[in-house]
Amino acid sequence: MIHHGNPVSKGIAAGPVFLYQPFAAAVSEALLEESAVSEALNKYENARKNAESELKAIRARLETSDPEKAKIFSAHIDILFDEAMDCDIRELIECDRYSPDRAIDEVFEKYARILGKSPDPLIKERASDIRDVKTRLIRVWNGVAEKNLSSLPAPAVIVVHDLLPSDTATLDRKNVLAIVTEIGGSTSHSAIIARSYGIPAILGVENATTHFAQGETVIADALTGQVISNPTQEQLADCDERRSRFLAQQAQINSYMEKEAVTPDGVRVDIELNLASVSKQSLEGAKCTDGVGLFRTEFLYMGRDTLPTEEEQFEIYREVLTKFGDRPVTLRTLDIGGDKKLDCLNLPHEENPFLGNRALRLCFERPDIFRTQLRAAYRASVYGNLWIMFPMVASMDDIRRAKQVAAEVKTELTKEGIAFSPDVKLGIMIEIPSIALLADFAAKEVDFASIGTNDLCQYTMAVDRLNPAVSEYYQSYNPALFRLIHIAAKSFIDNGKPVCVCGELGGDRLGAAVLMGLGVRKLSMSISSVAQTRKLVNELEMKKAVEIAAKVLDLSTAQEVEKYLNEALKDILL
Ligand code: PEP
Ligand code: MG
């Protein structure tokens, strides 16, 4: 029998099923007697202490083997003692007589839902962390012992409803052949971890935990998205063969990781990194990229009650700039607001957050935040090659206003006798159609542009990039998007100014081929796309890319574009 799901981390494996049923938090609906309230509060406090002991024990175990993962558990301890949530929970117990498990469930869910709506994968991920801590706390409150995936008896295919961050952080990697879950999309925590570990994963297999029996053999085919139960000998042999072929292909792609990206007819394309943290692991990307094309600075502001100081920011910017030496580091100023909430900023609810007071608009409203970030960035500029860019630019007024603030910050630093590099470049993100159409004017007033195709697609197609109900209308290959990119890129190229693409399309092979043909010579992407893009550039003649781009501009639907690109690039995509 074949079950279907969404293959989010490529690969294929066969092996016995390990059905993993973590604690399911059922909560009691009954209200407390008034006399039981104070005991309930004590019990809640004890549960927090016991949960903290568990978290500290896991953290201590990981501190030597994997310090990066250990940090997840420090973050979980912070969530456990989050004052706002604690206050809400106590209020529900004291005033509404909720039993502690129900109060925990309600409050943690409320916060997780808010974060889960964020378009920023990093903030979204925090929703899973909140749910993870919630489950732990309710389990401890129920006096149930801990269960996790840290030591599997033998190699197995994990089948689970969904993986929690703490499951993945402690995962027994050498024994996990593949992961199959019932829920989760390609940006979910399970998907991100599976990809970073190179474990095949198929998510969204409906009722997987009831379809498969403990120990039964399955083929988890994350090349096609199929999970085959009770496979025949023939199917198993086929799986072996495809696995060997896949691994050989992967090795071939990975051999391009550090190879210069030059087309066979001699055109160089810079492959840059999208950075969203400064962990040791993310900075490893410095080894194989030509710079940072997008430094998302939002992480500095997340998960804290106060805004980051100039000094804190300076230290982090300095670290990244130093790491990349004379290669460009493109720092994007704060892109928050609307639906991306921060604990340290009390932002009002908006009916249309994507069209609301976000990013640069919010920075104009809060010059204290904007100036602090710019001061820190300029101060750090003496340590490397800093490029600063502004997100969500819609008009020439936005550009002039942002440049004015930057000029004022420089004057201020000069007056204070603080050094900064005179060579810092100022640029804009092109992610709103209006500025794409005015790019000829913009190119005269800024040093560079970076096209944010994720938002440009959202605003061009008028489709919420987060809403699964309309995902079919979010068409990254729609020719309208390529036409806008063409207009914007051409304006910058004609003015002799660099233009990069830092949205997902830049690291997508079909998209990258068109972008090259449109004259883009800088592509910025997550580390997982670097090797395959370097391979593409090395194998695609620029002459052919130009032909491909011209054809795409002449097609009328996203389906036609995708079909044409797959055909035109079929020898390269192997
Ligand atoms: C984009 O919009 O394409 C982009 C790179 O920015 P973000 O995904 O952070 O909105
Ligand atoms: Mg954007």
XYZ file of C-alpha atoms and ligand atoms in Angstrom:
585
model
C 0.000 0.000 0.000
C 1.291 3.457 -0.898
C 0.725 6.577 1.220
C 1.473 10.061 -0.022
C 3.009 13.093 1.635
C 5.131 16.146 1.043
C 8.831 15.284 0.520
C 10.628 18.130 2.313
C 14.089 16.646 2.677
C 15.231 14.573 -0.269
C 16.429 10.989 -0.028
C 15.137 7.443 0.137
C 15.489 4.685 2.726
C 13.928 1.389 3.740
C 13.706 -0.005 7.243
C 11.501 -0.902 10.204
C 9.016 1.628 11.540
C 9.622 3.186 14.927
C 6.240 4.563 15.969
C 6.824 7.420 18.315
C 3.975 8.602 20.454
C 5.066 11.499 22.600
C 2.971 12.602 25.532
C -0.391 13.974 24.394
C -1.504 16.800 26.593
C -5.179 16.254 27.510
C -6.352 18.871 29.977
C -9.062 18.813 32.593
C -12.060 21.047 31.942
C -13.404 20.971 35.519
C -13.128 24.218 37.442
C -11.311 24.312 40.776
C -13.047 24.722 44.096
C -12.058 28.026 45.669
C -10.294 26.162 48.487
C -8.126 24.300 45.944
C -6.709 27.410 44.275
C -3.685 27.934 46.459
C -2.671 24.253 46.265
C -3.051 24.403 42.476
C -0.734 27.393 42.350
C 1.852 25.483 44.404
C 1.516 22.462 42.132
C 2.004 24.671 39.099
C 5.136 26.163 40.661
C 6.499 22.670 41.436
C 5.807 21.501 37.906
C 7.806 24.449 36.591
C 10.722 23.577 38.845
C 10.678 19.932 37.766
C 10.409 20.863 34.104
C 13.350 23.205 34.612
C 15.411 20.352 36.113
C 14.662 18.188 33.048
C 15.657 20.967 30.688
C 18.847 21.675 32.586
C 19.780 17.987 32.474
C 19.312 17.810 28.682
C 21.214 21.058 28.252
C 24.114 19.769 30.342
C 24.253 16.584 28.233
C 24.353 18.583 25.008
C 26.754 21.269 26.171
C 29.812 19.202 25.358
C 28.515 17.284 22.329
C 26.541 20.034 20.557
C 26.629 23.481 22.191
C 24.405 24.989 19.470
C 21.600 22.558 20.304
C 22.159 23.162 24.008
C 21.039 26.740 23.400
C 17.575 25.500 22.408
C 17.125 24.280 25.945
C 18.288 27.572 27.453
C 15.608 29.194 25.303
C 13.083 26.661 26.626
C 13.987 27.578 30.189
C 13.396 31.234 29.295
C 9.977 30.332 27.864
C 9.153 28.355 31.006
C 9.801 31.442 33.122
C 8.348 33.988 30.724
C 6.771 36.610 32.957
C 3.866 37.537 30.685
C 2.765 33.921 30.250
C 3.272 33.184 33.938
C 1.101 36.148 34.842
C -1.683 35.064 32.457
C -1.581 31.484 33.791
C -1.797 32.577 37.414
C -4.681 34.865 36.583
C -6.630 32.020 34.963
C -6.010 29.792 38.002
C -6.756 32.465 40.588
C -9.580 34.401 38.984
C -11.213 31.904 36.628
C -10.479 28.778 38.712
C -8.906 26.914 35.821
C -6.939 23.851 36.754
C -3.229 24.539 36.060
C -2.968 22.166 33.083
C -5.845 23.906 31.324
C -4.444 27.344 32.161
C -1.008 26.337 30.821
C -2.561 24.909 27.687
C -4.658 27.979 26.985
C -1.961 30.580 27.595
C 0.873 28.746 25.809
C -1.412 28.085 22.836
C -2.416 31.743 22.677
C 1.219 32.842 22.423
C 2.138 30.030 20.030
C -0.728 30.984 17.702
C 0.444 34.592 17.530
C 4.021 33.610 16.672
C 2.897 30.828 14.346
C 1.338 33.369 12.018
C 4.617 35.130 11.372
C 6.081 34.987 7.862
C 9.520 34.912 9.379
C 10.536 31.265 9.717
C 12.638 32.089 12.755
C 9.758 33.613 14.669
C 7.453 30.870 13.448
C 9.837 28.303 14.823
C 9.416 29.828 18.253
C 5.761 28.725 18.169
C 6.945 25.102 18.085
C 9.262 25.836 20.996
C 6.392 27.267 23.004
C 4.252 24.186 22.274
C 7.174 21.974 23.159
C 7.579 23.599 26.574
C 3.814 23.476 27.077
C 3.745 19.710 26.492
C 6.665 19.206 28.839
C 5.067 21.283 31.566
C 1.699 19.547 31.337
C 3.392 16.132 31.245
C 5.408 16.967 34.339
C 2.273 18.325 36.001
C 0.669 14.920 35.329
C 3.686 13.132 36.802
C 4.451 11.282 33.544
C 8.088 10.362 32.818
C 9.995 11.790 29.860
C 10.161 9.987 26.495
C 12.305 11.064 23.553
C 14.225 9.888 20.504
C 17.731 10.207 21.908
C 18.530 6.508 21.788
C 16.892 4.199 19.299
C 17.522 0.466 19.634
C 18.364 0.081 15.907
C 18.173 2.002 12.610
C 14.531 2.886 11.908
C 12.058 5.070 10.034
C 10.488 7.392 12.595
C 6.723 7.727 12.213
C 5.224 10.454 14.366
C 2.359 12.955 14.402
C 4.834 15.847 14.507
C 8.302 16.294 15.914
C 8.888 18.800 18.662
C 12.068 20.889 18.667
C 13.315 19.017 21.736
C 12.793 15.675 19.945
C 14.823 16.823 16.984
C 17.586 18.384 19.063
C 18.186 15.142 20.914
C 17.567 12.899 17.897
C 19.706 9.769 17.642
C 20.928 10.786 14.168
C 22.908 7.693 13.325
C 19.863 5.484 13.730
C 17.235 7.615 11.980
C 16.811 6.354 8.420
C 13.925 8.680 7.563
C 11.176 10.746 9.159
C 7.476 10.489 8.346
C 5.030 12.864 10.024
C 1.324 13.559 9.822
C 1.598 17.340 9.792
C 4.103 20.049 8.918
C 5.023 22.003 5.830
C 8.350 22.596 4.165
C 9.246 25.411 6.564
C 8.275 23.511 9.725
C 10.822 22.715 12.376
C 10.875 19.019 11.434
C 11.597 19.924 7.805
C 14.376 22.354 8.636
C 16.099 19.896 10.954
C 15.699 16.951 8.572
C 17.278 18.972 5.767
C 20.126 20.175 7.932
C 20.881 16.575 8.998
C 20.385 15.208 5.470
C 17.678 12.799 6.689
C 14.961 11.933 4.128
C 11.621 13.313 5.352
C 8.048 13.070 4.153
C 5.616 15.268 6.024
C 1.851 15.518 5.933
C 1.181 11.778 5.488
C -2.400 11.606 6.725
C -2.997 9.215 9.621
C 0.545 7.852 9.344
C 0.616 6.864 13.003
C -2.386 4.589 12.522
C -1.465 3.217 9.078
C 1.920 1.827 10.048
C 2.625 -0.798 12.675
C 5.582 -0.799 15.031
C 8.465 -2.691 13.401
C 6.898 -3.219 9.976
C 9.204 -2.576 7.025
C 8.492 0.480 4.893
C 10.162 2.385 2.094
C 10.252 6.117 2.811
C 10.721 7.627 -0.612
C 11.353 11.335 -0.115
C 12.220 11.704 -3.787
C 8.602 11.162 -4.815
C 6.764 11.670 -1.508
C 5.596 8.061 -1.153
C 5.684 5.789 1.848
C 5.281 2.142 0.816
C 4.218 -0.383 3.410
C 4.945 -4.072 3.015
C 7.254 -3.557 0.026
C 8.059 -6.477 -2.271
C 11.632 -7.730 -2.768
C 11.604 -5.999 -6.118
C 10.579 -2.694 -4.586
C 13.291 -3.043 -1.947
C 15.922 -3.723 -4.594
C 14.699 -0.719 -6.573
C 14.911 1.398 -3.416
C 18.538 0.327 -2.900
C 19.446 1.218 -6.421
C 17.757 4.624 -6.314
C 19.366 5.345 -2.973
C 22.841 4.677 -4.375
C 22.101 6.849 -7.402
C 20.743 9.658 -5.232
C 23.772 9.598 -2.932
C 26.128 9.690 -5.911
C 24.245 12.688 -7.354
C 24.340 14.458 -3.998
C 28.078 13.901 -3.764
C 28.446 15.345 -7.242
C 26.392 18.446 -6.347
C 28.300 18.904 -3.096
C 31.587 18.862 -4.968
C 30.532 22.296 -6.300
C 30.225 23.797 -2.827
C 33.421 25.814 -3.039
C 33.836 25.977 -6.804
C 33.781 29.444 -8.314
C 30.479 30.086 -10.119
C 31.502 30.886 -13.695
C 29.429 29.928 -16.733
C 31.073 27.797 -19.476
C 31.253 30.987 -21.582
C 33.117 32.814 -18.835
C 30.569 34.945 -16.919
C 30.976 35.049 -13.167
C 28.003 35.061 -10.797
C 28.485 35.858 -7.111
C 26.852 33.344 -4.814
C 26.061 34.987 -1.509
C 24.580 33.835 1.752
C 21.280 34.652 3.449
C 22.066 34.896 7.134
C 19.504 35.028 9.928
C 21.656 34.372 12.986
C 25.277 34.389 14.006
C 25.583 30.858 15.292
C 28.834 29.018 14.653
C 26.970 26.797 12.207
C 25.474 29.649 10.169
C 28.827 31.452 9.951
C 30.353 28.269 8.504
C 28.718 29.506 5.273
C 31.552 32.055 5.058
C 33.762 29.263 3.699
C 31.840 28.828 0.488
C 30.089 32.101 -0.332
C 31.103 35.386 -1.907
C 29.572 37.511 0.832
C 26.321 37.990 2.710
C 23.604 39.104 0.306
C 20.948 39.328 3.004
C 21.657 39.661 6.714
C 18.225 39.437 8.334
C 18.755 41.326 11.592
C 15.349 40.532 13.140
C 16.788 37.749 15.316
C 18.547 40.400 17.405
C 15.208 41.757 18.519
C 13.404 38.471 19.082
C 12.680 36.612 22.297
C 13.522 39.461 24.635
C 11.704 42.123 26.608
C 14.009 45.009 25.792
C 15.350 46.357 22.537
C 18.942 45.387 21.724
C 21.400 48.122 22.625
C 23.758 49.796 20.191
C 26.656 47.991 21.847
C 25.077 44.527 21.522
C 24.310 45.126 17.871
C 27.763 46.547 17.205
C 29.420 43.391 18.592
C 27.347 41.129 16.351
C 27.781 43.215 13.203
C 31.496 43.364 13.892
C 31.645 39.577 14.236
C 29.983 39.010 10.853
C 31.968 41.724 9.061
C 35.241 40.396 10.437
C 34.329 36.865 9.418
C 33.700 37.886 5.796
C 36.761 40.148 5.502
C 36.650 42.174 2.298
C 33.587 40.343 0.930
C 30.354 42.390 1.143
C 28.015 41.946 4.096
C 24.588 43.326 3.194
C 22.837 44.248 6.408
C 19.100 44.690 6.097
C 17.687 47.132 8.610
C 14.890 45.916 10.858
C 12.080 44.251 8.892
C 9.463 43.818 11.576
C 5.947 44.977 12.287
C 2.473 44.124 11.159
C 2.103 40.419 11.711
C 5.744 39.953 12.821
C 5.431 40.755 16.507
C 8.181 41.328 19.025
C 7.991 41.062 22.811
C 10.129 44.166 23.116
C 7.775 46.274 20.986
C 4.155 46.787 21.795
C 2.747 46.965 18.293
C -0.962 47.548 17.770
C -3.149 45.033 15.949
C -3.607 45.835 12.268
C -6.359 44.603 9.949
C -4.002 44.316 6.990
C -0.593 43.709 8.514
C 1.197 43.022 5.223
C 0.075 46.431 4.008
C 0.616 48.062 7.348
C 3.164 49.774 9.492
C 6.071 47.417 8.988
C 9.800 47.464 8.269
C 11.038 50.859 7.057
C 7.703 52.495 7.851
C 7.978 51.394 11.446
C 11.607 52.557 11.555
C 10.502 56.022 10.401
C 7.942 56.058 13.187
C 10.530 54.899 15.718
C 13.711 56.844 14.868
C 15.225 55.716 18.180
C 15.248 52.105 16.942
C 16.346 53.025 13.431
C 19.173 55.319 14.506
C 20.481 52.875 17.099
C 20.731 50.173 14.458
C 22.371 52.478 11.926
C 24.859 53.780 14.503
C 25.838 50.218 15.429
C 26.180 49.278 11.762
C 28.310 52.305 10.814
C 30.533 51.797 13.857
C 31.091 48.177 12.831
C 31.788 49.184 9.209
C 35.509 49.683 9.870
C 35.820 45.910 10.356
C 34.800 44.863 6.856
C 32.871 45.668 3.697
C 29.463 46.871 4.845
C 26.464 47.390 2.581
C 23.255 48.598 4.253
C 19.851 48.067 2.680
C 16.341 49.159 3.545
C 13.385 46.748 3.337
C 9.854 47.520 2.112
C 10.761 50.586 0.099
C 7.718 51.725 -1.885
C 8.620 55.177 -3.174
C 11.372 57.659 -3.851
C 10.243 59.479 -0.692
C 11.108 56.376 1.317
C 14.574 56.292 -0.237
C 15.277 59.961 0.415
C 13.991 59.793 3.946
C 16.057 56.708 4.794
C 19.187 58.206 3.255
C 18.603 61.375 5.241
C 18.534 59.429 8.515
C 21.725 57.591 7.523
C 23.413 60.924 6.706
C 22.360 62.346 10.076
C 23.736 59.317 11.872
C 27.061 59.750 10.097
C 27.202 63.440 11.018
C 26.465 62.537 14.622
C 29.246 59.922 14.700
C 31.683 62.357 13.122
C 30.850 64.957 15.781
C 31.462 62.359 18.471
C 34.782 61.452 16.878
C 33.663 57.864 16.219
C 35.214 56.188 13.173
C 33.233 54.577 10.358
C 34.125 53.479 6.856
C 33.574 56.088 4.128
C 32.806 53.263 1.678
C 29.568 51.912 3.180
C 27.078 51.365 0.346
C 23.401 52.213 0.741
C 20.819 50.211 -1.149
C 17.208 49.153 -1.235
C 15.232 45.963 -1.359
C 12.932 45.794 -4.336
C 9.967 43.867 -3.016
C 7.087 46.221 -3.779
C 5.982 46.589 -7.421
C 5.859 50.405 -7.232
C 9.595 50.700 -6.670
C 10.350 48.035 -9.269
C 8.554 50.251 -11.785
C 10.484 53.320 -10.597
C 13.815 51.531 -10.480
C 15.328 53.843 -13.113
C 14.941 56.732 -10.667
C 15.923 54.652 -7.661
C 19.104 53.465 -9.363
C 20.307 57.046 -9.575
C 19.935 57.618 -5.850
C 21.181 54.404 -4.243
C 24.311 52.296 -4.655
C 22.662 48.920 -5.211
C 19.433 46.927 -5.130
C 18.452 43.520 -3.901
C 15.263 41.978 -5.211
C 13.175 40.282 -2.539
C 11.163 37.895 -4.646
C 9.242 36.443 -1.688
C 7.445 39.698 -1.016
C 7.575 40.910 -4.606
C 5.547 37.817 -5.548
C 3.139 38.427 -2.663
C 2.474 42.040 -3.651
C 2.433 41.406 -7.400
C -0.002 38.514 -7.227
C -1.976 40.115 -4.341
C -1.724 36.900 -2.354
C -0.852 36.473 1.302
C 2.368 34.440 1.280
C 1.342 32.735 4.532
C -2.215 31.770 3.807
C -2.389 28.108 2.718
C -5.930 28.630 1.431
C -4.576 30.774 -1.406
C -1.175 29.151 -1.910
C -2.015 28.131 -5.483
C -2.199 31.834 -6.342
C 1.299 32.491 -4.995
C 3.076 31.807 -8.285
C 6.822 32.401 -8.193
C 7.101 31.467 -11.866
C 4.378 33.835 -13.011
C 5.759 35.775 -15.981
C 4.434 39.010 -14.428
C 7.006 38.594 -11.660
C 9.805 38.021 -14.177
C 8.714 41.087 -16.153
C 8.928 43.244 -13.027
C 12.319 41.780 -12.142
C 13.436 42.500 -15.689
C 12.425 46.169 -15.397
C 14.105 46.573 -12.020
C 17.294 44.678 -12.847
C 17.727 46.440 -16.201
C 17.469 49.883 -14.595
C 20.219 49.090 -12.129
C 22.413 47.400 -14.734
C 22.008 50.365 -17.107
C 23.143 52.642 -14.309
C 26.158 50.452 -13.579
C 24.859 49.537 -10.124
C 24.901 46.013 -8.638
C 21.628 44.141 -8.420
C 21.184 40.967 -6.417
C 18.255 38.598 -5.897
C 17.950 37.497 -2.269
C 14.448 35.956 -2.244
C 13.861 32.206 -2.574
C 13.857 32.437 -6.370
C 17.601 33.196 -6.311
C 18.403 29.755 -4.871
C 15.879 27.934 -7.037
C 17.550 26.454 -10.093
C 14.764 27.209 -12.561
C 14.431 30.741 -11.217
C 18.192 31.337 -11.059
C 18.600 30.404 -14.727
C 16.100 33.113 -15.738
C 17.632 35.665 -13.374
C 21.070 35.090 -14.885
C 19.599 35.638 -18.324
C 18.044 38.894 -17.109
C 21.508 40.149 -16.193
C 21.558 39.421 -12.455
C 25.126 38.629 -11.385
C 24.567 38.156 -7.667
C 22.321 35.539 -6.140
C 21.866 35.234 -2.397
C 20.419 32.133 -0.769
C 20.414 29.798 2.203
C 23.421 27.534 2.544
C 21.428 24.483 1.419
C 21.089 25.930 -2.113
C 24.699 27.036 -2.609
C 26.188 23.867 -4.140
C 23.329 23.266 -6.593
C 23.385 26.897 -7.748
C 27.155 26.850 -8.241
C 26.686 23.696 -10.304
C 23.954 25.341 -12.390
C 26.125 28.380 -13.147
C 29.057 26.163 -14.092
C 26.910 24.220 -16.542
C 24.650 26.873 -18.061
C 26.039 28.975 -20.891
C 25.110 32.627 -20.413
C 24.080 32.727 -24.054
C 21.494 30.059 -23.307
C 20.359 31.790 -20.092
C 19.684 34.958 -22.097
C 17.594 32.984 -24.593
C 15.708 31.311 -21.757
C 14.944 34.643 -20.075
C 13.712 36.186 -23.331
C 11.373 33.244 -23.875
C 10.026 33.401 -20.317
C 9.163 37.091 -20.732
C 7.099 36.042 -23.716
C 5.035 33.349 -21.987
C 1.689 34.010 -20.360
C 1.245 31.633 -17.408
C 3.273 30.216 -14.516
C 2.525 26.680 -15.721
C 3.917 27.429 -19.162
C 7.041 28.944 -17.609
C 7.663 25.960 -15.332
C 7.116 23.447 -18.122
C 9.364 25.374 -20.489
C 12.158 25.756 -17.897
C 12.124 22.074 -16.975
C 12.415 21.212 -20.634
C 15.072 23.815 -21.480
C 17.228 22.850 -18.491
C 16.610 19.109 -18.445
C 20.240 18.150 -19.121
C 21.507 20.420 -16.368
C 18.924 19.540 -13.727
C 19.874 15.860 -13.615
C 11.876 38.705 0.311
O 10.824 39.294 0.571
O 12.098 38.120 -0.768
C 12.966 38.671 1.298
C 14.155 38.195 0.996
O 12.688 39.100 2.551
P 11.846 38.253 3.637
O 11.644 36.875 3.092
O 12.669 38.310 4.870
O 10.578 39.055 3.714
Mg 10.678 40.647 2.275
